[in-house]
Structures are given as structure tokens and as C-alpha cells.
CSV table of C-alpha atoms in Angstrom, one decimal:
chain,number,residue,atom,x,y,z
O,13,UNK,CA,108.3,136.1,182.1
O,14,UNK,CA,110.6,135.1,185.1
O,15,UNK,CA,109.0,137.9,187.1
O,16,UNK,CA,105.5,136.4,186.6
O,17,UNK,CA,106.7,132.9,187.4
O,18,UNK,CA,108.6,134.2,190.5
O,19,UNK,CA,105.5,135.9,191.9
O,20,UNK,CA,103.4,132.8,191.3
O,21,UNK,CA,105.9,130.7,193.2
O,22,UNK,CA,105.9,133.2,196.1
O,23,UNK,CA,102.1,133.0,196.3
O,24,UNK,CA,102.3,129.2,196.3
O,25,UNK,CA,105.0,129.3,199.0
O,26,UNK,CA,102.9,131.4,201.3
O,27,UNK,CA,99.8,129.3,200.8
O,28,UNK,CA,101.5,125.9,201.1
O,29,UNK,CA,103.6,127.1,204.1
O,30,UNK,CA,100.5,128.3,205.9
O,31,UNK,CA,98.7,125.0,205.5
O,32,UNK,CA,101.8,122.8,206.1
O,33,UNK,CA,103.4,124.6,209.1
O,34,UNK,CA,100.6,126.5,210.8
O,35,UNK,CA,97.0,125.3,210.0
O,36,UNK,CA,97.6,121.5,209.7
O,37,UNK,CA,101.2,120.9,211.0
O,38,UNK,CA,100.3,117.6,212.6
O,39,UNK,CA,97.3,116.5,210.6
O,40,UNK,CA,99.0,116.8,207.2
O,41,UNK,CA,100.7,113.4,207.4
O,42,UNK,CA,104.1,114.8,208.0
O,43,UNK,CA,106.9,113.4,210.2
O,44,UNK,CA,105.9,114.0,213.9
O,45,UNK,CA,109.4,115.3,214.7
O,46,UNK,CA,109.1,118.2,212.3
O,47,UNK,CA,107.2,120.4,214.7
O,48,UNK,CA,105.2,123.3,213.6
O,49,UNK,CA,105.6,126.9,212.4
O,50,UNK,CA,109.1,128.1,211.5
O,51,UNK,CA,110.6,124.9,212.8
O,52,UNK,CA,108.5,122.9,210.4
O,53,UNK,CA,109.6,125.1,207.5
O,54,UNK,CA,113.2,124.7,208.3
O,55,UNK,CA,112.7,120.9,208.5
O,56,UNK,CA,111.1,120.9,205.1
O,57,UNK,CA,113.8,122.9,203.5
O,58,UNK,CA,116.5,120.7,204.9
O,59,UNK,CA,114.8,117.6,203.6
O,60,UNK,CA,113.8,118.8,200.1
O,61,UNK,CA,116.5,117.3,197.9
O,62,UNK,CA,113.9,115.4,195.8
O,63,UNK,CA,112.1,118.6,194.9
O,64,UNK,CA,115.2,120.4,193.8
O,65,UNK,CA,115.4,118.3,190.6
O,66,UNK,CA,111.7,118.8,190.0
O,67,UNK,CA,112.1,122.6,190.4
O,68,UNK,CA,114.9,122.7,187.9
O,69,UNK,CA,112.9,120.8,185.3
O,70,UNK,CA,109.7,122.8,185.9
O,71,UNK,CA,111.7,126.1,185.6
O,72,UNK,CA,113.2,124.8,182.3
O,73,UNK,CA,109.7,123.8,181.0
O,74,UNK,CA,108.2,127.2,181.8
O,75,UNK,CA,111.0,129.1,180.0
O,76,UNK,CA,110.8,126.7,177.1
O,77,UNK,CA,107.1,127.4,176.7
O,78,UNK,CA,107.8,131.2,176.6
O,79,UNK,CA,110.6,130.7,174.1
O,80,UNK,CA,108.4,128.5,171.9
O,81,UNK,CA,105.3,130.8,171.9
O,82,UNK,CA,107.5,133.8,170.9
O,83,UNK,CA,108.8,132.0,167.8
O,84,UNK,CA,105.9,129.9,166.5
O,85,UNK,CA,102.2,130.4,165.8
O,86,UNK,CA,100.0,130.1,168.9
O,87,UNK,CA,97.8,127.6,167.0
O,88,UNK,CA,100.8,125.4,166.1
O,89,UNK,CA,102.0,125.6,169.7
O,90,UNK,CA,98.6,124.5,171.0
O,91,UNK,CA,98.6,121.4,168.6
O,92,UNK,CA,102.1,120.2,169.5
O,93,UNK,CA,101.6,120.9,173.2
O,94,UNK,CA,98.7,118.3,173.3
O,95,UNK,CA,101.3,115.6,172.7
O,96,UNK,CA,102.0,115.8,176.5
O,97,UNK,CA,98.9,113.5,176.9
O,98,UNK,CA,100.7,110.7,175.1
O,99,UNK,CA,104.1,111.4,176.6
O,100,UNK,CA,102.6,111.2,180.1
O,101,UNK,CA,101.0,107.9,179.3
O,102,UNK,CA,104.2,106.5,177.8
O,103,UNK,CA,106.3,107.5,180.8
O,104,UNK,CA,103.6,106.1,183.1
O,105,UNK,CA,104.0,102.7,181.4
O,106,UNK,CA,107.8,103.0,181.4
O,107,UNK,CA,108.5,104.1,184.9
O,108,UNK,CA,105.5,103.1,187.0
O,109,UNK,CA,104.8,99.8,185.2
O,110,UNK,CA,101.1,100.7,184.5
O,111,UNK,CA,99.4,98.5,181.9
O,112,UNK,CA,97.2,100.4,179.4
O,113,UNK,CA,94.8,98.4,177.2
O,114,UNK,CA,94.3,99.1,173.5
O,115,UNK,CA,91.0,100.8,174.4
O,116,UNK,CA,92.8,103.2,176.7
O,117,UNK,CA,95.4,104.1,174.1
O,118,UNK,CA,92.7,104.7,171.5
O,119,UNK,CA,90.9,106.9,174.0
O,120,UNK,CA,94.1,108.9,174.6
O,121,UNK,CA,94.7,109.4,170.9
O,122,UNK,CA,91.1,110.4,170.4
O,123,UNK,CA,91.5,112.8,173.3
O,124,UNK,CA,94.5,114.5,171.7
O,125,UNK,CA,92.7,114.9,168.4
O,126,UNK,CA,89.6,116.3,170.1
O,127,UNK,CA,91.5,118.9,172.1
O,128,UNK,CA,93.4,119.9,168.9
O,129,UNK,CA,90.1,120.5,167.1
O,130,UNK,CA,88.7,122.6,169.9
O,131,UNK,CA,91.9,124.6,170.6
O,132,UNK,CA,92.8,125.2,167.0
O,133,UNK,CA,89.2,126.0,166.0
O,134,UNK,CA,89.2,128.7,168.7
O,135,UNK,CA,92.4,130.1,167.5
O,136,UNK,CA,91.3,130.1,163.8
O,137,UNK,CA,88.1,131.9,164.8
O,138,UNK,CA,90.1,134.7,166.4
O,139,UNK,CA,92.7,134.9,163.6
O,140,UNK,CA,90.9,134.8,160.2
O,141,UNK,CA,92.9,133.9,157.1
O,142,UNK,CA,94.2,136.6,154.8
O,143,UNK,CA,92.1,137.9,152.0
O,144,UNK,CA,93.1,136.1,148.8
O,145,UNK,CA,91.7,138.8,146.6
O,146,UNK,CA,93.8,141.4,148.3
O,147,UNK,CA,96.9,139.3,148.0
O,148,UNK,CA,96.2,138.7,144.3
O,149,UNK,CA,95.8,142.5,143.7
O,150,UNK,CA,99.1,143.3,145.4
O,151,UNK,CA,101.9,144.7,143.2
O,152,UNK,CA,104.8,142.4,142.2
O,153,UNK,CA,108.0,142.7,144.3
O,154,UNK,CA,111.2,144.2,142.9
O,155,UNK,CA,114.5,142.2,142.9
O,156,UNK,CA,115.7,143.9,146.0
O,157,UNK,CA,112.4,143.3,147.8
O,158,UNK,CA,112.5,139.6,146.8
O,159,UNK,CA,116.0,139.2,148.2
O,160,UNK,CA,115.0,140.9,151.4
O,161,UNK,CA,111.9,138.6,151.6
O,162,UNK,CA,114.1,135.5,151.0
O,163,UNK,CA,116.5,136.5,153.8
O,164,UNK,CA,113.5,137.2,156.1
O,165,UNK,CA,112.1,133.8,155.2
O,166,UNK,CA,115.4,132.0,156.0
O,167,UNK,CA,115.5,133.8,159.4
O,168,UNK,CA,111.9,132.9,160.1
O,169,UNK,CA,112.6,129.3,159.3
O,170,UNK,CA,115.4,129.1,161.8
O,171,UNK,CA,113.3,130.8,164.3
O,172,UNK,CA,110.5,128.4,163.7
O,173,UNK,CA,112.8,125.4,164.1
O,174,UNK,CA,113.9,126.7,167.5
O,175,UNK,CA,110.3,127.2,168.5
O,176,UNK,CA,109.2,123.7,167.5
O,177,UNK,CA,112.3,122.2,169.1
O,178,UNK,CA,111.5,124.1,172.4
O,179,UNK,CA,107.9,122.9,172.6
O,180,UNK,CA,108.8,119.3,171.7
O,181,UNK,CA,111.4,119.3,174.5
O,182,UNK,CA,108.9,120.9,176.9
O,183,UNK,CA,106.3,118.2,176.0
O,184,UNK,CA,108.7,115.4,176.6
O,185,UNK,CA,109.9,116.9,179.9
O,186,UNK,CA,106.2,117.4,180.9
O,187,UNK,CA,105.4,113.7,180.6
O,188,UNK,CA,108.5,112.6,182.4
O,189,UNK,CA,108.4,115.0,185.3
O,190,UNK,CA,104.7,114.4,185.9
O,191,UNK,CA,105.4,110.8,186.5
O,192,UNK,CA,108.4,111.7,188.7
O,193,UNK,CA,106.2,114.1,190.8
O,194,UNK,CA,103.5,111.5,191.1
O,195,UNK,CA,106.0,108.9,192.3
O,196,UNK,CA,107.4,111.3,194.9
O,197,UNK,CA,104.0,112.2,196.2
O,198,UNK,CA,102.9,108.6,196.5
O,199,UNK,CA,106.2,107.2,197.8
O,200,UNK,CA,106.2,105.5,201.1
O,201,UNK,CA,109.4,107.1,202.5
O,202,UNK,CA,110.3,107.7,206.1
O,203,UNK,CA,109.4,111.4,206.0
O,204,UNK,CA,105.7,110.9,205.1
O,205,UNK,CA,105.3,114.4,203.8
O,206,UNK,CA,102.0,115.8,202.6
O,207,UNK,CA,101.0,117.5,199.4
O,208,UNK,CA,101.3,120.9,201.2
O,209,UNK,CA,104.8,120.0,202.4
O,210,UNK,CA,106.0,119.0,198.9
O,211,UNK,CA,104.4,122.1,197.4
O,212,UNK,CA,106.3,124.3,199.9
O,213,UNK,CA,109.6,122.6,199.1
O,214,UNK,CA,109.0,122.9,195.3
O,215,UNK,CA,108.0,126.6,195.6
O,216,UNK,CA,111.1,127.3,197.7
O,217,UNK,CA,113.6,125.9,195.2
O,218,UNK,CA,111.7,127.4,192.3
O,219,UNK,CA,111.9,130.9,193.8
O,220,UNK,CA,115.7,130.5,194.2
O,221,UNK,CA,116.0,129.5,190.6
O,222,UNK,CA,113.8,132.3,189.2
O,223,UNK,CA,115.7,134.9,191.3
O,224,UNK,CA,119.0,133.7,189.7
O,225,UNK,CA,117.4,133.6,186.2
O,226,UNK,CA,116.0,137.2,186.7
O,227,UNK,CA,119.3,138.4,188.1
O,228,UNK,CA,121.3,137.1,185.2
O,229,UNK,CA,119.0,138.9,182.7
O,230,UNK,CA,117.5,135.7,181.2
O,231,UNK,CA,114.0,136.4,182.4
O,232,UNK,CA,112.7,138.0,179.3
O,233,UNK,CA,112.4,141.5,180.6
O,234,UNK,CA,114.0,144.4,178.7
O,235,UNK,CA,117.2,145.8,180.1
O,236,UNK,CA,116.8,148.8,182.3
O,237,UNK,CA,113.1,148.1,183.1
O,238,UNK,CA,111.9,147.5,186.6
O,239,UNK,CA,110.7,144.2,188.1
O,240,UNK,CA,107.0,145.0,187.7
O,241,UNK,CA,107.4,147.0,184.5
O,242,UNK,CA,104.5,146.3,182.1
O,243,UNK,CA,102.4,144.6,184.7
O,244,UNK,CA,98.6,144.9,184.7
O,245,UNK,CA,95.7,143.2,186.4
O,246,UNK,CA,95.8,140.5,183.8
O,247,UNK,CA,99.4,139.8,184.8
O,248,UNK,CA,98.5,139.6,188.4
O,249,UNK,CA,95.7,137.2,187.7
O,250,UNK,CA,98.0,135.1,185.6
O,251,UNK,CA,100.4,134.8,188.6
O,252,UNK,CA,97.6,133.8,191.0
O,253,UNK,CA,96.2,131.3,188.5
O,254,UNK,CA,99.6,129.8,188.0
O,255,UNK,CA,100.1,129.3,191.7
O,256,UNK,CA,96.6,127.8,192.2
O,257,UNK,CA,97.1,125.5,189.2
O,258,UNK,CA,100.3,124.2,190.6
O,259,UNK,CA,98.7,123.3,193.9
O,260,UNK,CA,95.7,121.7,192.2
O,261,UNK,CA,97.9,119.6,189.9
O,262,UNK,CA,99.8,118.2,193.0
O,263,UNK,CA,96.5,117.3,194.7
O,264,UNK,CA,95.2,115.5,191.6
O,265,UNK,CA,98.4,113.5,191.2
O,266,UNK,CA,98.4,112.6,194.9
O,267,UNK,CA,94.8,111.3,195.0
O,268,UNK,CA,94.5,110.2,191.3
O,269,UNK,CA,97.3,109.9,188.7
O,270,UNK,CA,99.1,111.8,186.0
O,271,UNK,CA,97.0,110.5,183.2
O,272,UNK,CA,93.7,111.4,184.8
O,273,UNK,CA,95.2,114.9,185.3
O,274,UNK,CA,95.6,115.2,181.5
O,275,UNK,CA,91.9,114.0,181.1
O,276,UNK,CA,90.9,116.7,183.5
O,277,UNK,CA,92.8,119.4,181.6
O,278,UNK,CA,91.3,118.3,178.3
O,279,UNK,CA,87.8,118.5,179.9
O,280,UNK,CA,88.5,121.9,181.3
O,281,UNK,CA,89.4,123.2,177.8
O,282,UNK,CA,86.0,122.0,176.5
O,283,UNK,CA,84.2,123.5,179.5
O,284,UNK,CA,86.0,126.9,179.2
O,285,UNK,CA,85.2,127.0,175.4
O,286,UNK,CA,81.5,126.4,176.0
O,287,UNK,CA,81.4,128.9,178.9
O,288,UNK,CA,83.2,131.4,176.6
O,289,UNK,CA,80.5,131.0,174.0
O,290,UNK,CA,77.6,131.3,176.5
O,291,UNK,CA,78.9,134.1,178.7
O,292,UNK,CA,81.4,136.0,176.5
O,293,UNK,CA,80.0,135.4,173.0
O,294,UNK,CA,83.1,133.5,172.0
O,295,UNK,CA,83.5,131.3,168.9
O,296,UNK,CA,81.9,127.9,168.7
O,297,UNK,CA,82.2,126.4,165.2
O,298,UNK,CA,81.2,123.0,163.9
O,299,UNK,CA,84.8,121.9,164.1
O,300,UNK,CA,84.9,122.8,167.8
O,301,UNK,CA,81.7,121.0,168.6
O,302,UNK,CA,83.0,117.8,166.9
O,303,UNK,CA,86.2,118.2,168.9
O,304,UNK,CA,84.3,118.7,172.2
O,305,UNK,CA,82.2,115.6,171.5
O,306,UNK,CA,85.4,113.6,170.8
O,307,UNK,CA,86.9,114.7,174.1
O,308,UNK,CA,83.9,113.8,176.1
O,309,UNK,CA,83.6,110.4,174.4
O,310,UNK,CA,87.3,109.8,175.0
O,311,UNK,CA,87.1,110.6,178.7
O,312,UNK,CA,84.2,108.1,179.2
O,313,UNK,CA,85.9,105.5,177.0
O,314,UNK,CA,89.2,105.7,179.0
O,315,UNK,CA,87.3,105.2,182.3
O,316,UNK,CA,85.0,102.5,181.0
O,317,UNK,CA,86.4,99.2,182.4
O,318,UNK,CA,83.2,97.2,182.3
O,319,UNK,CA,83.1,96.9,178.5
O,320,UNK,CA,86.5,95.1,178.6
O,321,UNK,CA,85.8,92.9,181.6
O,322,UNK,CA,82.2,91.8,181.0
O,323,UNK,CA,82.8,89.7,177.8
O,324,UNK,CA,85.6,87.8,179.6
O,325,UNK,CA,83.4,87.1,182.6
O,326,UNK,CA,80.5,86.0,180.5
O,327,UNK,CA,82.8,83.6,178.6
O,328,UNK,CA,84.1,82.0,181.8
O,329,UNK,CA,80.5,81.6,183.1
O,330,UNK,CA,79.4,80.0,179.8
O,331,UNK,CA,82.3,77.6,179.9
O,332,UNK,CA,81.5,76.5,183.5
O,333,UNK,CA,77.8,75.9,182.5
O,334,UNK,CA,78.9,73.7,179.5
O,335,UNK,CA,81.3,71.7,181.7
O,336,UNK,CA,78.5,71.1,184.2
O,337,UNK,CA,76.2,69.8,181.5
O,338,UNK,CA,78.9,67.5,180.2
O,339,UNK,CA,79.3,65.9,183.7
O,340,UNK,CA,75.5,65.4,184.3
O,341,UNK,CA,75.1,62.1,182.2
O,342,UNK,CA,78.2,60.6,183.7
O,343,UNK,CA,76.9,61.2,187.2
O,344,UNK,CA,73.5,59.7,186.4
O,345,UNK,CA,75.0,56.5,184.8
O,346,UNK,CA,77.1,56.0,187.9
């Protein structure tokens, strides 16, 4: 998996470097003394300390995701992974001082439940349950077979604990690092670097890390196989999508915020599910429809500020009217 991540970061480095150093070197909001072209790239690398920490955490998160999905069920991974919506909101309150109303917290919890229904419903449709009649008709196990099954069950339990632990750590890191990245992108420092500049810095450090990981043999590839061993067009598309997704995430957090990014991701899951049903004859069960409706309602509810403000404004206006009425007799008597 390190090879896929490395290629994705190479694609992001080329795209971000082109925009930051050649296409918009002066219009990107960067420091005027940085110059353009190769000089600009050298300047960005020399001033990229903030992104080194981010690159280390992102690399750890990506590898934890691969570790988790190799050890636990994909449906369980999908459910636990949705907790990053709540961890992002929690760290946003903790580190950025944002105030989220009770309505917004309810919307976020509803969003998590809706995404879980959609995602797990899709997984269940592709992985039907085992046939109970066939299991009942199976011959009983011998003592040796029961002992082997028990040993295998213990091994699978420890493997599952590692998998759940990995995804929980990844979810926590995701919420924390999203807020850190947002703070770096929106910080008013002396460098005034653009999104393209920061993406170039992040890609540079990520490439160095993935090269080290791959060289040490921790990249998930089998020993003796080449760098591109087992690659297909799907793998290439995955690398391009990963690079494009990284750039889009940075743009969203620069111009919106990390919580809205999670809303957008949840909405994208619903859209992709519906498009899969319409274009590719994918599954669309009642459970998935209910989940999609919950996601849509949660997104609108989170962004609905008028409902919370209007009653307060009406109460103040009514109070002012009553106060004016109370003063009218006094003024007439005088």
C-alpha cells in the first residue's frame, strides 16, 4: 500500500508545484520574495516545518487504515470510521474555540447514523448472510477439529482487537489533524502561503516518508516483488483519486471548515450510492433509503441557523412592544 500512497503523493506534488511555482507564482497569495519556478519550490521546502508534522500523522493514518481493513470486516470498519465526524467536531470546539449548539450536535449524530445505515446497507447487499439451513445440516466437528477451531477463534479475536484499535486511533487522529491543517491554512503568518503551496510542502514530506517506509519493507508489499507488482488500472485510478481528494480537502478547509468537509463527504456517499443504483444497478434497500434521508435532513439541519435565531428575535421584539404600551398611559397623564 505504500507504493499506491507514494504515487498519489507524487501526482499531488507535480500538480501543486505547477500551480504554486509556475502558473500562479505571484497570484497565489505567497510571499513576494519567494520568486517563481525552482526558486519558489526551494523556498517552500525550506519553510515547510509545519507540514512535516502533518505529513507524519497522515502517513500513520493511511497505514493504520490498511492495517485495520486487513483485520476486521469492511462493514465494521465503515461503521467505526464514521466516528471521525464527531471527533472532528470535538477537536474543533477544543482547539479552535467554536461553539456548536445542541441542534448542531444532534445533526452531527444523525449524520453519523445516516451514513452508517447507507454504508452498511450497501455492504450487506454485497455480502449476503450465510445459509442457516446449510449450517444446520453440516456434520458435527471432531475433538481435534474443535480444538483447531478454538485456536483459530483466539487468533482471530486478537487480530480483530488490533484492527479495531487501529481504526479507533485513525479516527481520533483524523479529527485532530483536520483541525490542525485548517488552522495552518487559515493562519495569518508572515509567509502567507496559499493552498497550493501548502499542498506542495505536504506532498514533499509525504514522499520522503513513504520512500523510507517502502525501503524498510513496511509498505505491505511481498518480499521480492517489484514496486509496481500487482498494479492494474484500478490501482492507478486509486492513486489519482487519492491525489485529487487530498487537494480538494485542502481547498474545502481553506474556504470553509473541517466540519463542513465531513458534511460534504457524507453527502458524497449518498450521491455515489444513488448513482450506483441508477447507472450500475447497485443495491438500494429500504435501510439505505432511510439512511440517505437522515443524511440529507442532518445536513440541512446543521446549516439551519434561522430556526434558532428567529424565536429569540421575536421575543425581544414582543418585549419592546409591551414596554412601549406600558409607557403610553404615563406619557398621556403627564
